[in-house]
Short mmCIF file of C-alpha atoms in Angstrom, two decimals:
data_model
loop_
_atom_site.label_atom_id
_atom_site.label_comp_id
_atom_site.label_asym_id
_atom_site.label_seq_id
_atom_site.Cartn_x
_atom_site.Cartn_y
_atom_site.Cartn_z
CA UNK Y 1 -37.98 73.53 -34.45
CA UNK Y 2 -35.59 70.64 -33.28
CA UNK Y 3 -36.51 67.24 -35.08
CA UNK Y 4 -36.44 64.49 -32.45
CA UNK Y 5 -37.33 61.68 -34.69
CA UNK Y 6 -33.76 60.30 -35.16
CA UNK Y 7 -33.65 60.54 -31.37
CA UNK Y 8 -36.79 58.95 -30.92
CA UNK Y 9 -35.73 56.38 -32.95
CA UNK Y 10 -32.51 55.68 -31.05
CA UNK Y 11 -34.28 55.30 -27.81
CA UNK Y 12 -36.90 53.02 -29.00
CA UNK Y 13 -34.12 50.50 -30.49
CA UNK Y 14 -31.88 50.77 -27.11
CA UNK Y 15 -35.11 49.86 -24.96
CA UNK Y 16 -35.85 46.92 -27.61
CA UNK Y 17 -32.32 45.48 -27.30
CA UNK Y 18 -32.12 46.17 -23.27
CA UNK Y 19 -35.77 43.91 -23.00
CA UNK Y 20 -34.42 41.29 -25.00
CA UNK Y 21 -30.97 41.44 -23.63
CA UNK Y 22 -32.69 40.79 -20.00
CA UNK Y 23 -35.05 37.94 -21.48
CA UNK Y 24 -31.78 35.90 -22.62
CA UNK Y 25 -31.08 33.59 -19.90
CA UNK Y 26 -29.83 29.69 -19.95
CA UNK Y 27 -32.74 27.44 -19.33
CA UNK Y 28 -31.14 23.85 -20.04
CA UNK Y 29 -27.02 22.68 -20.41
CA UNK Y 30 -26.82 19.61 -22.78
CA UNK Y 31 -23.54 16.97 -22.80
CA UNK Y 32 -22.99 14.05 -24.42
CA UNK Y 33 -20.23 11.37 -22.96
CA UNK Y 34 -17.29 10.46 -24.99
CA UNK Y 35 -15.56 7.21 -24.34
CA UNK Y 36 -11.95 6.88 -24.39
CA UNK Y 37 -11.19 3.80 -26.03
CA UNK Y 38 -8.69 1.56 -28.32
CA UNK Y 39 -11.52 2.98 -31.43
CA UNK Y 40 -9.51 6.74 -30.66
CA UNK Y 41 -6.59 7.23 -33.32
CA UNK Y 42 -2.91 7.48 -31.62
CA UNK Y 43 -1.08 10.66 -32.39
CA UNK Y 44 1.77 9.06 -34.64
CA UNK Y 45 4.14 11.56 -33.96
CA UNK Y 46 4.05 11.64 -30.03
CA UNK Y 47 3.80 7.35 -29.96
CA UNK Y 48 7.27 7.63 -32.46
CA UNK Y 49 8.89 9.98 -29.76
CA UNK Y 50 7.60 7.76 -26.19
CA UNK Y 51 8.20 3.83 -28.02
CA UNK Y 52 12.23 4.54 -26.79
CA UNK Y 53 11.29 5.31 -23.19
CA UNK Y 54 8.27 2.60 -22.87
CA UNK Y 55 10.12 -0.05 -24.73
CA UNK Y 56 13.68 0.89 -21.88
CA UNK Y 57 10.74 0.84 -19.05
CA UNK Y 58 9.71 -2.48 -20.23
CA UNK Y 59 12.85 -4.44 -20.55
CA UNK Y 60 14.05 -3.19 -16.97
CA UNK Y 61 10.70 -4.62 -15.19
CA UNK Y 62 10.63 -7.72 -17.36
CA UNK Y 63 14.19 -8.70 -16.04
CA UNK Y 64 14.72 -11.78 -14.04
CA UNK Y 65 15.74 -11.33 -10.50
CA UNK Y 66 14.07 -14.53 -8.59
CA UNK Y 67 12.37 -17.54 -8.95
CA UNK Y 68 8.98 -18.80 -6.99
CA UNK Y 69 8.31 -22.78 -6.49
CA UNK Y 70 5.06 -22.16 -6.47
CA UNK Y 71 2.20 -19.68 -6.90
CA UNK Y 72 1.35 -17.92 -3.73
CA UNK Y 73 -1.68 -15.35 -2.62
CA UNK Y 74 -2.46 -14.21 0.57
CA UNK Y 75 -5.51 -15.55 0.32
CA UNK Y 76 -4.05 -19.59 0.99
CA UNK Y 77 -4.00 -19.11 5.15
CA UNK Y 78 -6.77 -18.13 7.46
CA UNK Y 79 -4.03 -16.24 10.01
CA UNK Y 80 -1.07 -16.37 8.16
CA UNK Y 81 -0.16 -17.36 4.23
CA UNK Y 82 3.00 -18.19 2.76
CA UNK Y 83 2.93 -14.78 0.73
CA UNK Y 84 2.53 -13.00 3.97
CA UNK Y 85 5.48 -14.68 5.96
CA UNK Y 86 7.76 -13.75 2.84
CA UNK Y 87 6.94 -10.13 3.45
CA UNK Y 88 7.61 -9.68 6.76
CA UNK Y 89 10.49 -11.76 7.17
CA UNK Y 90 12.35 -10.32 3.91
CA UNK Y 91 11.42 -6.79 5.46
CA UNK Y 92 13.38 -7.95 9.19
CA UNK Y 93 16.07 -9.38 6.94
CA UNK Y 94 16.69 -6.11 4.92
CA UNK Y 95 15.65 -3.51 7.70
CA UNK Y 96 17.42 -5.06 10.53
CA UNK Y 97 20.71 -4.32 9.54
CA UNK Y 98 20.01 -0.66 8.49
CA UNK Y 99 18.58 -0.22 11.75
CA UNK Y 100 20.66 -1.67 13.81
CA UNK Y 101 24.02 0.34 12.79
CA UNK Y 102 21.65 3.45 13.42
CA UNK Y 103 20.73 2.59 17.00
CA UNK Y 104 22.82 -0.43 18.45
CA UNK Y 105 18.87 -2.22 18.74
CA UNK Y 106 17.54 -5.07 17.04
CA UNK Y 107 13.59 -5.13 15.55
CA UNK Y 108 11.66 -7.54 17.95
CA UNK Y 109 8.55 -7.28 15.56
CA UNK Y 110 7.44 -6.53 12.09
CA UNK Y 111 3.58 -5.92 11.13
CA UNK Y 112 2.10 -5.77 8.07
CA UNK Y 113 -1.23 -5.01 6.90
CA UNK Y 114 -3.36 -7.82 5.08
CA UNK Y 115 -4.38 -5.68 2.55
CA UNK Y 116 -1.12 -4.12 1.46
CA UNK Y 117 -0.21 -7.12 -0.44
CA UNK Y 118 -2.03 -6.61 -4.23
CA UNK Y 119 -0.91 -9.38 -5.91
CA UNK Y 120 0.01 -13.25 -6.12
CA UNK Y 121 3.40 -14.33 -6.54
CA UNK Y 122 3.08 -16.54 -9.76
CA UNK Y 123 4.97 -19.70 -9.92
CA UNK Y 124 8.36 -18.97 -12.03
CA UNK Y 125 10.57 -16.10 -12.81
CA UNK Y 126 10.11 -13.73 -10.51
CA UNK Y 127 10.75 -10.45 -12.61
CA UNK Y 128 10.96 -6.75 -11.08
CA UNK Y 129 7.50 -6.10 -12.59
CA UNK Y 130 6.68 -8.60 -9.83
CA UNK Y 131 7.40 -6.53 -7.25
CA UNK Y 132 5.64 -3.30 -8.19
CA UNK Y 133 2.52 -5.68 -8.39
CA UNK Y 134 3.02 -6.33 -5.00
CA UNK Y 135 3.54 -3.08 -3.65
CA UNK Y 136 2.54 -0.36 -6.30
CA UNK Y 137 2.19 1.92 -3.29
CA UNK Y 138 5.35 4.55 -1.82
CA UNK Y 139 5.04 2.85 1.42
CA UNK Y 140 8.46 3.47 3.09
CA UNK Y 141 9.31 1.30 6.60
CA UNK Y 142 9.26 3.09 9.82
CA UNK Y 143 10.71 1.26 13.43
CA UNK Y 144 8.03 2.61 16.18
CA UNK Y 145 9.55 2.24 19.70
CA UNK Y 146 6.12 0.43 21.81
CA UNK Y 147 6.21 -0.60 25.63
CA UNK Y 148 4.67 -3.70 26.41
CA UNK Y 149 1.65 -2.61 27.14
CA UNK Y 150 0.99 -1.03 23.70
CA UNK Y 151 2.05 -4.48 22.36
CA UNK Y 152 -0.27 -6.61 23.93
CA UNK Y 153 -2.65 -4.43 22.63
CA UNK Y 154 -1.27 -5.31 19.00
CA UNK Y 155 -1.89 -8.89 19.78
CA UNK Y 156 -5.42 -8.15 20.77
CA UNK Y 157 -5.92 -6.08 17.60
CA UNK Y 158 -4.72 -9.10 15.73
CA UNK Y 159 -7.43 -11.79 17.67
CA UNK Y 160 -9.75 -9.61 16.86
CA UNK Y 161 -8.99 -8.86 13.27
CA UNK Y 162 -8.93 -12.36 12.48
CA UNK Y 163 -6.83 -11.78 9.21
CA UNK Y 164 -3.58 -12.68 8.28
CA UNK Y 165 -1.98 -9.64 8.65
CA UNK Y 166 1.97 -10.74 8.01
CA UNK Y 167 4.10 -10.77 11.41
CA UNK Y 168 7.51 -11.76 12.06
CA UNK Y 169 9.29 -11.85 15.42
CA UNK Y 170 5.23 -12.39 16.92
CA UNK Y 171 3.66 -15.84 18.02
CA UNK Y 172 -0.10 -15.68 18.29
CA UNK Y 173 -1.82 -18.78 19.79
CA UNK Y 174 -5.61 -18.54 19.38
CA UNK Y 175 -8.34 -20.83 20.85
CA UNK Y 176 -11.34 -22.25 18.36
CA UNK Y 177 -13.20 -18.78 19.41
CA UNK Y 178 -10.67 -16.48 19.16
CA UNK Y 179 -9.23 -16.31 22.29
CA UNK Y 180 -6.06 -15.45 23.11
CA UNK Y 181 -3.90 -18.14 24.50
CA UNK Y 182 -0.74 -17.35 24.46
CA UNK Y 183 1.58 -14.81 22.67
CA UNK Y 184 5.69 -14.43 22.75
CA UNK Y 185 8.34 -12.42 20.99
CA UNK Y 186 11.16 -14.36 20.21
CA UNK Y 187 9.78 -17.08 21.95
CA UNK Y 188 9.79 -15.07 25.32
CA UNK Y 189 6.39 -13.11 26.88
CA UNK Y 190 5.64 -9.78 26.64
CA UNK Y 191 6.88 -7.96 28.91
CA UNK Y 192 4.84 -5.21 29.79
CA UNK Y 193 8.14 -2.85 31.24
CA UNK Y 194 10.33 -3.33 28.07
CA UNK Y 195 10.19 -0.91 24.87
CA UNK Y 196 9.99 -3.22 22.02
CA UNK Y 197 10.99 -2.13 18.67
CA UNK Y 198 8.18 -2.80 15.74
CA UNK Y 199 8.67 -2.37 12.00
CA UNK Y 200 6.18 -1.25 9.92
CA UNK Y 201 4.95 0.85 7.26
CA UNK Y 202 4.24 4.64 7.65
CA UNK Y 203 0.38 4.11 6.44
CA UNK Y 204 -0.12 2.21 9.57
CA UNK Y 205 1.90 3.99 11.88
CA UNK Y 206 -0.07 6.73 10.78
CA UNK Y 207 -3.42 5.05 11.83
CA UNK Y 208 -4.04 2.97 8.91
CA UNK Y 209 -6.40 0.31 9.37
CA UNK Y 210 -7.29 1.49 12.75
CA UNK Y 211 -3.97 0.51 14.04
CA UNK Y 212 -4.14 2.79 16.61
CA UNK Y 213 -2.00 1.14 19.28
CA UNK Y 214 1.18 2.99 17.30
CA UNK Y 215 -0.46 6.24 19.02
CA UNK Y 216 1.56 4.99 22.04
CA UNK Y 217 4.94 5.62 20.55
CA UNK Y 218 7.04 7.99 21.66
CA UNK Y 219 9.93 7.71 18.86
CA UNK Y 220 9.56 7.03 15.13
CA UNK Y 221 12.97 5.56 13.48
CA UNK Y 222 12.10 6.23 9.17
CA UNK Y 223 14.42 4.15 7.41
CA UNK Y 224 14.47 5.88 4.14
CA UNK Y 225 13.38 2.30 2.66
CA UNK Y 226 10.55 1.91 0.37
CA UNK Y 227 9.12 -1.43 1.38
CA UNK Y 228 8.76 -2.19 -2.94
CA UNK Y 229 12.58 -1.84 -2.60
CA UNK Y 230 12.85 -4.32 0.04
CA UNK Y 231 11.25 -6.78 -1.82
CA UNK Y 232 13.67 -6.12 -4.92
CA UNK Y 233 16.80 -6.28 -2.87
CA UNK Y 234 15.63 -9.63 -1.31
CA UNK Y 235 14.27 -11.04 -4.37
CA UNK Y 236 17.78 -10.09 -6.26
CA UNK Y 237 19.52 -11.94 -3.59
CA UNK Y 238 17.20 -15.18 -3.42
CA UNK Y 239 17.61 -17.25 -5.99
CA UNK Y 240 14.82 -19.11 -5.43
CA UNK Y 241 11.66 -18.50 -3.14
CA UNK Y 242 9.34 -21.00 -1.49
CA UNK Y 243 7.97 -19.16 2.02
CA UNK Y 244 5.57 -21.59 3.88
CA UNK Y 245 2.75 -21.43 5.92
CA UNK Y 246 3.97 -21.52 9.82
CA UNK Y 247 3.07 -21.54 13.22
CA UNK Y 248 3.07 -17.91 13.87
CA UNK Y 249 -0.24 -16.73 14.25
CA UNK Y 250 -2.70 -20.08 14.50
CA UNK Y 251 -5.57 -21.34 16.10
CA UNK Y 252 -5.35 -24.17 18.67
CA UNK Y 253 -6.16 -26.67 16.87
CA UNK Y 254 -4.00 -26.00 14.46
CA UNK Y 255 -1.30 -26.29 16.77
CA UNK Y 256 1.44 -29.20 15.76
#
């Protein structure tokens, strides 16, 4: 007779472990939150092998290239600041060239956003650090080819915006309410069956800041010029800065 204990056996201790296999589930997850802080130790070794590089890194943006009269921010000007001005002129001044050997035209305009400046210009050496406070972004300038049309809607984007988004090339004359009174390029008015030529950055051309009046253009010059380079190249050039607060984009009474 065959003996079916052992078997028995085996069956009994494969249904036990199958139950208790099924009854393992996960009922709660537990974490705790470790801060990173100065308190964590710094791996000797890999600080011994980076110092070199850092230390290189920090003598090239702590070199002196400029110097500023005073301290600027864009936050001195209602319409336009003294920071402001600085940016889009030194952008005409550098870009101009560069895009005038690649098309035989001149920029009429340049437009910046307000909010692509992220920094103040301290009074004193102006060092290369400077300039990546300014623009830490990979901005590059574009040229967008606008008729008239599109531009005057520009202007009306700027009334409306009521910030001092830097301009260059653009007069904006604005009543006590916001009104548009008048507004010229290079002193002459728009002219709503010309193509003007507007520098700018590619963020806004794409859209940024619901600039959508760049939707009208039909050709896109891309200078291959990162707009933190522009301000180096000026900056190295300038020996001293002191950009003003101007008549470009004012209200009436503020009219001289």
């Amino acid at each position: 007779m065959m003996n079916f204990k052992p078997i028995l056996i085996l069956v009994i201790t494969l249904c036990f472990l199958s139950c208790k296999q099924e009854k393992m589930q996960v009922t709660r997850i537990e974490g705790k939150q470790i801060s990173i802080s100065d308190s964590l130790k710094a791996n000797t070794e890999i600080e011994t092998f980076i110092k070199p590089y850092r230390d290189h890194v920090n003598q090239d943006l702590d070199s002196v290239i400029s110097f500023s009269k005073e301290t600027y921010s864009k936050k001195d000007g209602e319409l336009n600041t003294a920071i402001g001005n600085l940016f889009a002129d030194a952008i005409f001044e550098q870009c101009n060239p560069i895009f005038n050997n690649m098309t035989n035209n001149d920029i009429d305009i340049v437009l910046i956003n307000h909010g692509g400046i992220r920094s103040i210009i301290s009074k004193g050496n102006i060092t290369r650090r400077t300039a990546f406070k300014l623009m830490p972004f990979e901005n590059s300038v574009v040229v967008a080819s606008l008729n008239g049309h599109a531009v005057n809607e520009l202007v009306s984007y700027l009334s409306k915006a009521k910030r001092a988004h830097p301009i260059h090339g653009l007069k904006i004359a604005l009543d006590n309410d916001y009104n548009l009174i008048e507004a010229t390029i290079n002193n002459q008015p728009i002219d709503t069956t010309k193509t003007y030529y507007v520098a700018t950055n590619d963020y806004l051309y794409n859209g940024g800041d619901h600039m959508d009046f760049f939707k009208a253009s039909d050709t896109m010059y891309n200078l291959n010029y990162k707009i933190r380079n522009v301000l180096l190249d000026y900056f190295k050039k300038t020996d001293t800065i002191q950009p003003e607060i101007d008549d470009r984009f004012i209200k009436a009474n503020n009219i001289k």
